[in-house]
mmCIF file of C-alpha atoms and ligand atoms in Angstrom:
data_model
loop_
_atom_site.group_PDB
_atom_site.id
_atom_site.type_symbol
_atom_site.label_atom_id
_atom_site.label_comp_id
_atom_site.label_asym_id
_atom_site.label_seq_id
_atom_site.Cartn_x
_atom_site.Cartn_y
_atom_site.Cartn_z
ATOM 1 C CA UNK O 16 -39.119 -4.138 30.384
ATOM 2 C CA UNK O 17 -41.400 -1.646 28.508
ATOM 3 C CA UNK O 18 -40.299 1.647 28.535
ATOM 4 C CA UNK O 19 -41.921 5.088 27.575
ATOM 5 C CA UNK O 20 -40.186 7.406 24.778
ATOM 6 C CA UNK O 21 -38.595 9.417 27.717
ATOM 7 C CA UNK O 22 -36.596 6.068 28.868
ATOM 8 C CA UNK O 23 -39.147 5.423 32.130
ATOM 9 C CA UNK O 24 -39.624 2.000 32.315
ATOM 10 C CA UNK O 25 -43.438 1.217 32.992
ATOM 11 C CA UNK O 26 -43.776 -2.511 33.502
ATOM 12 C CA UNK O 27 -42.686 -4.540 36.275
ATOM 13 C CA UNK O 28 -42.914 -8.134 37.759
ATOM 14 C CA UNK O 29 -42.516 -7.964 41.400
ATOM 15 C CA UNK O 30 -46.047 -8.344 43.065
ATOM 16 C CA UNK O 31 -47.414 -5.005 44.462
ATOM 17 C CA UNK O 32 -48.646 -5.975 47.967
ATOM 18 C CA UNK O 33 -51.678 -4.054 49.373
ATOM 19 C CA UNK O 34 -51.604 -6.160 53.066
ATOM 20 C CA UNK O 35 -50.325 -3.679 55.548
ATOM 21 C CA UNK O 36 -46.112 -3.566 55.790
ATOM 22 C CA UNK O 37 -46.659 -3.637 59.397
ATOM 23 C CA UNK O 38 -48.346 -6.949 58.893
ATOM 24 C CA UNK O 39 -45.255 -8.829 57.966
ATOM 25 C CA UNK O 40 -42.443 -6.052 59.267
ATOM 26 C CA UNK O 41 -41.660 -5.145 62.402
ATOM 27 C CA UNK O 42 -39.663 -1.344 62.105
ATOM 28 C CA UNK O 43 -36.645 -0.817 64.421
ATOM 29 C CA UNK O 44 -33.972 1.711 65.102
ATOM 30 C CA UNK O 45 -33.346 5.072 63.949
ATOM 31 C CA UNK O 46 -34.055 5.926 60.525
ATOM 32 C CA UNK O 47 -31.004 4.665 58.102
ATOM 33 C CA UNK O 48 -31.442 7.919 55.792
ATOM 34 C CA UNK O 49 -33.596 10.292 54.020
ATOM 35 C CA UNK O 50 -33.569 12.196 50.381
ATOM 36 C CA UNK O 51 -35.964 14.498 48.986
ATOM 37 C CA UNK O 52 -38.979 12.360 48.984
ATOM 38 C CA UNK O 53 -38.219 9.251 50.806
ATOM 39 C CA UNK O 54 -37.518 7.885 53.936
ATOM 40 C CA UNK O 55 -35.579 4.905 54.776
ATOM 41 C CA UNK O 56 -35.728 2.577 57.991
ATOM 42 C CA UNK O 57 -34.577 -0.283 59.146
ATOM 43 C CA UNK O 58 -37.135 -3.140 59.689
ATOM 44 C CA UNK O 59 -37.026 -7.047 60.675
ATOM 45 C CA UNK O 60 -39.351 -9.532 58.478
ATOM 46 C CA UNK O 61 -41.416 -11.111 61.030
ATOM 47 C CA UNK O 62 -41.712 -14.297 59.139
ATOM 48 C CA UNK O 63 -37.754 -14.560 59.016
ATOM 49 C CA UNK O 64 -36.242 -12.395 61.514
ATOM 50 C CA UNK O 65 -33.943 -10.986 58.801
ATOM 51 C CA UNK O 66 -32.827 -7.785 58.365
ATOM 52 C CA UNK O 67 -34.275 -5.269 55.738
ATOM 53 C CA UNK O 68 -33.946 -1.807 55.009
ATOM 54 C CA UNK O 69 -37.508 0.127 54.254
ATOM 55 C CA UNK O 70 -37.626 2.846 51.462
ATOM 56 C CA UNK O 71 -40.963 4.798 52.013
ATOM 57 C CA UNK O 72 -41.588 6.736 48.953
ATOM 58 C CA UNK O 73 -44.378 9.524 48.680
ATOM 59 C CA UNK O 74 -46.927 8.895 45.396
ATOM 60 C CA UNK O 75 -47.521 12.834 45.532
ATOM 61 C CA UNK O 76 -44.910 15.127 45.587
ATOM 62 C CA UNK O 77 -45.453 18.994 44.978
ATOM 63 C CA UNK O 78 -48.979 18.224 43.816
ATOM 64 C CA UNK O 79 -47.921 15.689 41.223
ATOM 65 C CA UNK O 80 -48.552 12.094 40.911
ATOM 66 C CA UNK O 81 -45.489 10.225 41.179
ATOM 67 C CA UNK O 82 -46.583 6.849 40.824
ATOM 68 C CA UNK O 83 -44.862 6.047 37.528
ATOM 69 C CA UNK O 84 -41.707 7.070 38.950
ATOM 70 C CA UNK O 85 -41.440 4.743 41.324
ATOM 71 C CA UNK O 86 -42.598 1.914 39.183
ATOM 72 C CA UNK O 87 -39.609 3.010 37.001
ATOM 73 C CA UNK O 88 -37.514 2.939 40.214
ATOM 74 C CA UNK O 89 -38.753 -0.898 40.965
ATOM 75 C CA UNK O 90 -38.218 -1.741 37.589
ATOM 76 C CA UNK O 91 -34.536 -0.987 37.190
ATOM 77 C CA UNK O 92 -33.933 -2.812 40.340
ATOM 78 C CA UNK O 93 -35.866 -5.914 38.567
ATOM 79 C CA UNK O 94 -33.448 -5.199 35.716
ATOM 80 C CA UNK O 95 -30.262 -5.426 37.898
ATOM 81 C CA UNK O 96 -31.041 -8.528 39.998
ATOM 82 C CA UNK O 97 -28.171 -10.501 39.004
ATOM 83 C CA UNK O 98 -25.879 -7.250 39.280
ATOM 84 C CA UNK O 99 -23.540 -7.913 42.356
ATOM 85 C CA UNK O 100 -23.192 -4.407 43.540
ATOM 86 C CA UNK O 101 -26.789 -3.220 43.298
ATOM 87 C CA UNK O 102 -29.204 -3.240 46.487
ATOM 88 C CA UNK O 103 -31.345 -6.146 46.253
ATOM 89 C CA UNK O 104 -35.078 -5.809 45.961
ATOM 90 C CA UNK O 105 -36.962 -8.081 48.198
ATOM 91 C CA UNK O 106 -40.453 -6.782 48.068
ATOM 92 C CA UNK O 107 -42.985 -4.349 47.378
ATOM 93 C CA UNK O 108 -46.118 -2.665 49.379
ATOM 94 C CA UNK O 109 -48.402 0.433 48.346
ATOM 95 C CA UNK O 110 -50.839 2.368 50.622
ATOM 96 C CA UNK O 111 -52.896 5.201 49.590
ATOM 97 C CA UNK O 112 -49.957 7.670 49.776
ATOM 98 C CA UNK O 113 -47.008 5.607 49.572
ATOM 99 C CA UNK O 114 -45.060 2.513 48.158
ATOM 100 C CA UNK O 115 -42.563 0.853 50.138
ATOM 101 C CA UNK O 116 -39.626 -0.718 48.681
ATOM 102 C CA UNK O 117 -37.986 -3.564 50.966
ATOM 103 C CA UNK O 118 -34.405 -3.564 49.982
ATOM 104 C CA UNK O 119 -31.255 -5.499 51.326
ATOM 105 C CA UNK O 120 -30.024 -3.325 54.306
ATOM 106 C CA UNK O 121 -26.585 -1.763 53.339
ATOM 107 C CA UNK O 122 -25.363 -1.617 57.112
ATOM 108 C CA UNK O 123 -22.361 0.291 56.254
ATOM 109 C CA UNK O 124 -24.374 3.395 55.589
ATOM 110 C CA UNK O 125 -22.811 6.075 52.974
ATOM 111 C CA UNK O 126 -19.379 6.402 51.548
ATOM 112 C CA UNK O 127 -20.492 9.869 51.780
ATOM 113 C CA UNK O 128 -19.515 9.751 55.649
ATOM 114 C CA UNK O 129 -15.825 8.482 55.097
ATOM 115 C CA UNK O 130 -15.559 11.184 52.251
ATOM 116 C CA UNK O 131 -16.168 13.796 54.902
ATOM 117 C CA UNK O 132 -14.094 11.805 57.739
ATOM 118 C CA UNK O 133 -10.610 12.934 59.395
ATOM 119 C CA UNK O 134 -7.580 11.412 58.281
ATOM 120 C CA UNK O 135 -7.765 7.924 60.363
ATOM 121 C CA UNK O 136 -11.501 7.065 59.366
ATOM 122 C CA UNK O 137 -10.871 8.601 55.601
ATOM 123 C CA UNK O 138 -10.376 5.905 53.229
ATOM 124 C CA UNK O 139 -7.148 5.407 52.041
ATOM 125 C CA UNK O 140 -6.153 5.451 48.382
ATOM 126 C CA UNK O 141 -6.050 1.045 48.656
ATOM 127 C CA UNK O 142 -9.701 1.255 49.525
ATOM 128 C CA UNK O 143 -10.382 4.036 46.962
ATOM 129 C CA UNK O 144 -9.004 1.650 44.275
ATOM 130 C CA UNK O 145 -11.164 -1.531 45.331
ATOM 131 C CA UNK O 146 -14.313 0.331 46.021
ATOM 132 C CA UNK O 147 -13.790 2.113 42.550
ATOM 133 C CA UNK O 148 -13.250 -0.749 41.116
ATOM 134 C CA UNK O 149 -16.807 -2.687 42.643
ATOM 135 C CA UNK O 150 -18.756 0.459 41.553
ATOM 136 C CA UNK O 151 -17.441 0.265 38.122
ATOM 137 C CA UNK O 152 -18.006 -3.064 38.123
ATOM 138 C CA UNK O 153 -21.593 -2.485 39.175
ATOM 139 C CA UNK O 154 -21.776 0.285 36.366
ATOM 140 C CA UNK O 155 -20.620 -1.120 33.496
ATOM 141 C CA UNK O 156 -23.167 -3.733 34.263
ATOM 142 C CA UNK O 157 -26.040 -1.354 34.368
ATOM 143 C CA UNK O 158 -24.300 0.158 31.168
ATOM 144 C CA UNK O 159 -24.267 -2.976 29.398
ATOM 145 C CA UNK O 160 -27.824 -3.130 29.900
ATOM 146 C CA UNK O 161 -28.430 0.076 28.622
ATOM 147 C CA UNK O 162 -29.477 2.088 32.299
ATOM 148 C CA UNK O 163 -27.575 4.934 33.523
ATOM 149 C CA UNK O 164 -28.083 5.753 36.807
ATOM 150 C CA UNK O 165 -27.638 9.710 36.521
ATOM 151 C CA UNK O 166 -27.349 10.528 40.294
ATOM 152 C CA UNK O 167 -24.203 8.739 41.106
ATOM 153 C CA UNK O 168 -22.748 10.345 44.435
ATOM 154 C CA UNK O 169 -21.141 9.511 47.853
ATOM 155 C CA UNK O 170 -25.175 9.352 49.374
ATOM 156 C CA UNK O 171 -26.150 6.525 47.020
ATOM 157 C CA UNK O 172 -23.348 4.633 47.089
ATOM 158 C CA UNK O 173 -23.353 2.545 50.755
ATOM 159 C CA UNK O 174 -21.476 -0.127 52.360
ATOM 160 C CA UNK O 175 -22.558 -3.911 53.735
ATOM 161 C CA UNK O 176 -20.404 -2.669 56.580
ATOM 162 C CA UNK O 177 -18.309 -0.068 57.429
ATOM 163 C CA UNK O 178 -15.675 -1.364 59.840
ATOM 164 C CA UNK O 179 -13.928 -3.241 58.391
ATOM 165 C CA UNK O 180 -14.719 -1.786 55.313
ATOM 166 C CA UNK O 181 -17.043 -3.794 53.204
ATOM 167 C CA UNK O 182 -18.272 -3.942 49.689
ATOM 168 C CA UNK O 183 -20.444 -1.394 47.849
ATOM 169 C CA UNK O 184 -24.054 -1.290 46.762
ATOM 170 C CA UNK O 185 -25.425 1.151 44.565
ATOM 171 C CA UNK O 186 -28.694 2.326 45.680
ATOM 172 C CA UNK O 187 -31.770 5.215 44.798
ATOM 173 C CA UNK O 188 -32.630 4.401 40.922
ATOM 174 C CA UNK O 189 -35.084 7.244 41.271
ATOM 175 C CA UNK O 190 -33.449 9.080 38.522
ATOM 176 C CA UNK O 191 -32.539 6.038 36.090
ATOM 177 C CA UNK O 192 -33.399 5.402 32.456
ATOM 178 C CA UNK O 193 -33.323 3.133 29.475
ATOM 179 C CA UNK O 194 -30.673 4.552 27.381
ATOM 180 C CA UNK O 195 -31.461 1.766 24.282
ATOM 181 C CA UNK O 196 -33.344 2.822 20.983
ATOM 182 C CA UNK O 197 -34.314 6.171 19.892
ATOM 183 C CA UNK O 198 -34.612 7.606 23.421
ATOM 184 C CA UNK O 199 -32.776 11.271 23.698
ATOM 185 C CA UNK O 200 -33.025 11.644 27.735
ATOM 186 C CA UNK O 201 -32.658 15.468 28.290
ATOM 187 C CA UNK O 202 -34.446 16.673 31.309
ATOM 188 C CA UNK O 203 -33.139 15.223 34.387
ATOM 189 C CA UNK O 204 -31.069 16.939 36.708
ATOM 190 C CA UNK O 205 -29.359 15.310 39.597
ATOM 191 C CA UNK O 206 -27.776 16.692 42.366
ATOM 192 C CA UNK O 207 -25.679 20.157 41.266
ATOM 193 C CA UNK O 208 -21.573 19.208 42.447
ATOM 194 C CA UNK O 209 -22.002 15.818 40.682
ATOM 195 C CA UNK O 210 -24.207 16.979 37.352
ATOM 196 C CA UNK O 211 -22.423 16.653 33.963
ATOM 197 C CA UNK O 212 -21.572 19.720 31.599
ATOM 198 C CA UNK O 213 -24.090 18.128 29.249
ATOM 199 C CA UNK O 214 -26.854 18.127 31.788
ATOM 200 C CA UNK O 215 -26.695 21.688 32.451
ATOM 201 C CA UNK O 216 -26.158 22.695 28.629
ATOM 202 C CA UNK O 217 -29.469 20.763 28.345
ATOM 203 C CA UNK O 218 -27.764 18.139 25.613
ATOM 204 C CA UNK O 219 -28.443 14.391 25.260
ATOM 205 C CA UNK O 220 -27.461 12.276 28.258
ATOM 206 C CA UNK O 221 -25.742 9.121 27.756
ATOM 207 C CA UNK O 222 -23.884 6.592 29.945
ATOM 208 C CA UNK O 223 -20.826 8.768 29.484
ATOM 209 C CA UNK O 224 -23.141 11.108 32.184
ATOM 210 C CA UNK O 225 -22.486 8.437 34.460
ATOM 211 C CA UNK O 226 -19.008 8.338 33.883
ATOM 212 C CA UNK O 227 -18.289 12.270 34.828
ATOM 213 C CA UNK O 228 -20.015 11.607 38.461
ATOM 214 C CA UNK O 229 -17.720 8.461 38.637
ATOM 215 C CA UNK O 230 -14.899 11.371 38.449
ATOM 216 C CA UNK O 231 -16.287 13.440 40.737
ATOM 217 C CA UNK O 232 -16.976 10.631 43.224
ATOM 218 C CA UNK O 233 -13.421 9.307 42.760
ATOM 219 C CA UNK O 234 -11.738 13.201 43.690
ATOM 220 C CA UNK O 235 -13.922 13.064 46.500
ATOM 221 C CA UNK O 236 -12.865 10.144 47.646
ATOM 222 C CA UNK O 237 -9.391 10.361 47.412
ATOM 223 C CA UNK O 238 -9.098 13.896 48.352
ATOM 224 C CA UNK O 239 -12.207 14.933 51.012
ATOM 225 C CA UNK O 240 -13.478 18.005 48.701
ATOM 226 C CA UNK O 241 -15.463 18.514 46.175
ATOM 227 C CA UNK O 242 -14.167 19.498 42.831
ATOM 228 C CA UNK O 243 -16.597 21.605 41.330
ATOM 229 C CA UNK O 244 -18.347 22.820 44.632
ATOM 230 C CA UNK O 245 -18.553 26.820 45.047
ATOM 231 C CA UNK O 246 -19.799 29.271 46.773
ATOM 232 C CA UNK O 247 -23.479 28.850 45.361
ATOM 233 C CA UNK O 248 -25.203 26.809 42.601
ATOM 234 C CA UNK O 249 -24.454 29.694 40.121
ATOM 235 C CA UNK O 250 -20.397 29.260 40.660
ATOM 236 C CA UNK O 251 -20.529 25.459 40.818
ATOM 237 C CA UNK O 252 -22.383 25.550 37.354
ATOM 238 C CA UNK O 253 -19.891 27.547 36.216
ATOM 239 C CA UNK O 254 -17.275 25.518 37.475
ATOM 240 C CA UNK O 255 -18.640 22.472 35.685
ATOM 241 C CA UNK O 256 -19.205 23.865 32.447
ATOM 242 C CA UNK O 257 -15.429 25.347 32.349
ATOM 243 C CA UNK O 258 -14.236 22.251 34.159
ATOM 244 C CA UNK O 259 -12.397 24.151 36.233
ATOM 245 C CA UNK O 260 -10.660 21.746 38.509
ATOM 246 C CA UNK O 261 -7.981 21.901 40.950
ATOM 247 C CA UNK O 262 -5.281 18.952 40.289
ATOM 248 C CA UNK O 263 -2.692 20.597 41.992
ATOM 249 C CA UNK O 264 0.047 18.523 44.867
ATOM 250 C CA UNK O 265 -1.900 20.493 47.544
ATOM 251 C CA UNK O 266 -4.920 18.876 47.188
ATOM 252 C CA UNK O 267 -3.506 15.622 45.998
ATOM 253 C CA UNK O 268 -0.865 15.410 48.724
ATOM 254 C CA UNK O 269 -0.204 11.577 48.950
ATOM 255 C CA UNK O 270 -1.978 10.694 46.487
ATOM 256 C CA UNK O 271 -0.210 8.685 43.184
ATOM 257 C CA UNK O 272 -0.234 10.066 39.914
ATOM 258 C CA UNK O 273 -1.990 7.461 38.316
ATOM 259 C CA UNK O 274 -5.266 8.273 40.074
ATOM 260 C CA UNK O 275 -5.244 11.632 38.603
ATOM 261 C CA UNK O 276 -4.622 10.504 35.666
ATOM 262 C CA UNK O 277 -7.227 8.390 36.111
ATOM 263 C CA UNK O 278 -9.759 11.119 37.353
ATOM 264 C CA UNK O 279 -8.667 13.254 33.955
ATOM 265 C CA UNK O 280 -9.785 10.538 31.769
ATOM 266 C CA UNK O 281 -13.386 11.328 33.240
ATOM 267 C CA UNK O 282 -13.625 14.605 33.895
ATOM 268 C CA UNK O 283 -13.561 15.322 30.082
ATOM 269 C CA UNK O 284 -16.344 18.240 28.488
ATOM 270 C CA UNK O 285 -16.739 16.392 25.655
ATOM 271 C CA UNK O 286 -18.501 13.060 27.068
ATOM 272 C CA UNK O 287 -17.916 11.149 23.877
ATOM 273 C CA UNK O 288 -13.875 11.607 24.924
ATOM 274 C CA UNK O 289 -14.433 10.358 28.870
ATOM 275 C CA UNK O 290 -13.783 6.701 29.519
ATOM 276 C CA UNK O 291 -16.071 4.386 30.028
ATOM 277 C CA UNK O 292 -16.812 2.025 32.509
ATOM 278 C CA UNK O 293 -15.499 -1.117 30.604
ATOM 279 C CA UNK O 294 -11.906 1.008 29.882
ATOM 280 C CA UNK O 295 -11.905 2.234 33.195
ATOM 281 C CA UNK O 296 -11.531 -1.071 34.834
ATOM 282 C CA UNK O 297 -8.594 -1.617 32.194
ATOM 283 C CA UNK O 298 -6.705 1.549 33.998
ATOM 284 C CA UNK O 299 -3.407 0.947 35.222
ATOM 285 C CA UNK O 300 -4.472 2.909 38.742
ATOM 286 C CA UNK O 301 -6.981 0.083 39.269
ATOM 287 C CA UNK O 302 -4.473 -2.779 38.440
ATOM 288 C CA UNK O 303 -2.050 -1.194 40.783
ATOM 289 C CA UNK O 304 -3.037 -3.478 43.500
ATOM 290 C CA UNK O 305 -3.465 -7.169 43.364
ATOM 291 C CA UNK O 306 -7.081 -8.283 42.706
ATOM 292 C CA UNK O 307 -8.604 -9.223 46.067
ATOM 293 C CA UNK O 308 -9.925 -12.792 43.952
ATOM 294 C CA UNK O 309 -6.309 -13.550 42.114
ATOM 295 C CA UNK O 310 -4.939 -12.634 45.042
ATOM 296 C CA UNK O 311 -6.743 -14.132 48.341
ATOM 297 C CA UNK O 312 -3.787 -12.846 50.894
ATOM 298 C CA UNK O 313 -3.001 -9.394 49.252
ATOM 299 C CA UNK O 314 -0.608 -8.631 51.820
ATOM 300 C CA UNK O 315 1.608 -11.988 50.853
ATOM 301 C CA UNK O 316 2.040 -10.583 47.230
ATOM 302 C CA UNK O 317 4.794 -7.958 47.287
ATOM 303 C CA UNK O 318 4.748 -6.493 43.573
ATOM 304 C CA UNK O 319 7.189 -3.778 43.714
ATOM 305 C CA UNK O 320 6.091 -2.406 40.872
ATOM 306 C CA UNK O 321 2.652 -1.939 41.828
ATOM 307 C CA UNK O 322 3.176 -0.360 45.111
ATOM 308 C CA UNK O 323 1.443 2.918 45.702
ATOM 309 C CA UNK O 324 4.381 3.550 47.930
ATOM 310 C CA UNK O 325 6.224 4.144 44.650
ATOM 311 C CA UNK O 326 4.028 6.699 42.861
ATOM 312 C CA UNK O 327 6.382 7.645 40.298
ATOM 313 C CA UNK O 328 6.370 4.018 39.046
ATOM 314 C CA UNK O 329 4.914 4.186 35.532
ATOM 315 C CA UNK O 330 2.947 0.954 34.997
ATOM 316 C CA UNK O 331 1.424 2.002 31.528
ATOM 317 C CA UNK O 332 3.624 -0.048 29.635
ATOM 318 C CA UNK O 333 2.355 -3.382 31.507
ATOM 319 C CA UNK O 334 -0.451 -5.373 30.919
ATOM 320 C CA UNK O 335 -2.790 -5.223 33.359
ATOM 321 C CA UNK O 336 -3.246 -8.606 35.318
ATOM 322 C CA UNK O 337 -6.753 -10.328 35.127
HETATM 323 P P1 ADP X 7 -33.924 9.596 47.585
HETATM 324 O O1 ADP X 7 -34.173 8.607 46.389
HETATM 325 O O2 ADP X 7 -34.974 10.342 48.312
HETATM 326 O O3 ADP X 7 -32.478 10.015 47.328
HETATM 327 P P2 ADP X 7 -32.292 7.055 48.698
HETATM 328 O O4 ADP X 7 -32.394 5.634 48.296
HETATM 329 O O5 ADP X 7 -31.134 7.471 47.910
HETATM 330 O O6 ADP X 7 -33.586 7.978 48.337
HETATM 331 O O7 ADP X 7 -32.088 6.616 49.803
HETATM 332 C C1 ADP X 7 -31.754 7.795 51.327
HETATM 333 C C2 ADP X 7 -31.013 7.418 51.859
HETATM 334 O O8 ADP X 7 -31.542 6.487 52.695
HETATM 335 C C3 ADP X 7 -29.653 6.773 51.329
HETATM 336 O O9 ADP X 7 -28.669 8.269 50.856
HETATM 337 C C4 ADP X 7 -29.186 5.978 52.689
HETATM 338 O O10 ADP X 7 -28.477 7.119 53.425
HETATM 339 C C5 ADP X 7 -30.358 5.330 53.248
HETATM 340 N N1 ADP X 7 -30.533 4.306 52.438
HETATM 341 C C6 ADP X 7 -31.158 3.850 51.508
HETATM 342 N N2 ADP X 7 -31.409 2.534 50.804
HETATM 343 C C7 ADP X 7 -30.632 1.979 51.867
HETATM 344 C C8 ADP X 7 -30.407 0.457 52.058
HETATM 345 N N3 ADP X 7 -30.673 -0.257 51.129
HETATM 346 N N4 ADP X 7 -29.728 0.108 53.103
HETATM 347 C C9 ADP X 7 -29.137 1.355 54.011
HETATM 348 N N5 ADP X 7 -29.598 2.556 54.028
HETATM 349 C C10 ADP X 7 -29.956 3.258 52.661
HETATM 350 MG MG1 MG X 8 -30.732 9.247 47.357
#
């Protein structure tokens, strides 16, 4: 990957196709989602019959040419090809006004839906532990490759299936940057509720900026509440810069104290004090359930010391299993 001084990557390997997208794909069903500048629609590849998600990105936004931003997004997806928790990029098409990314379809939709759902539809703590492990595994792999996502939020974490609850796929690398060399990224602002204090203070961004967002994400997945959300942007930003977080029993009813401890290791104002993705994966909270790979039938393994029904049981002294 080649990068410019603001961390954007300008060189890609994927062939940009100029034949009409509709020559090779048929659009089906309603749109899968949309963001600020993109619409995502389900499509079927005619040659294979396989389902994909087509992300239509406008090249001109607010009168500005944003082609390089899209090239950066493609380059980051290319560099994360071996990352099992990053959505796979299949093909790229370009028209006079748009670039179309043909992506692996994450049919379960945004984790956002379960975050705001009622009790019976909402995630259990066990679900959140499994999903958080996957998010952290994906993000630690990105960070090892010096990529920061910078827009981690429940709308950008998708599921391969919703029922039964599948695996996560990280999407939307529109704000992502390379962090190696002397690159200092200061200019980007993500979504208000999820941005770290250093973004608001115009300080250098780093992999720790993503870790803040993972703290917010985990809080929302467990409680259904956005920790910093105020009545307006101003209040939200004030809450963030003061790290004004409610950890009361009220909000965390039925959630283990290990989970709260985990979130507290991330929602720290000083980026250098925040846990890294690698450190998070070793946190006792994420190791309080048997790993799915080491125990194919988790319910057959009763380990009272790691039961979530006993949040008082301290595991901080025991070594996490690997
Ligand atoms: P934006 O950069 O505009 O936010 P995203 O890449 O986040 O665009 O896509 C917008 C929405 O479209 C997502 O929040 C999600 O709901 C849906 N979406 C994106 N990619 C996929 C995919 N691969 N499979 C299924 N749905 C997707
Ligand atoms: Mg998005």
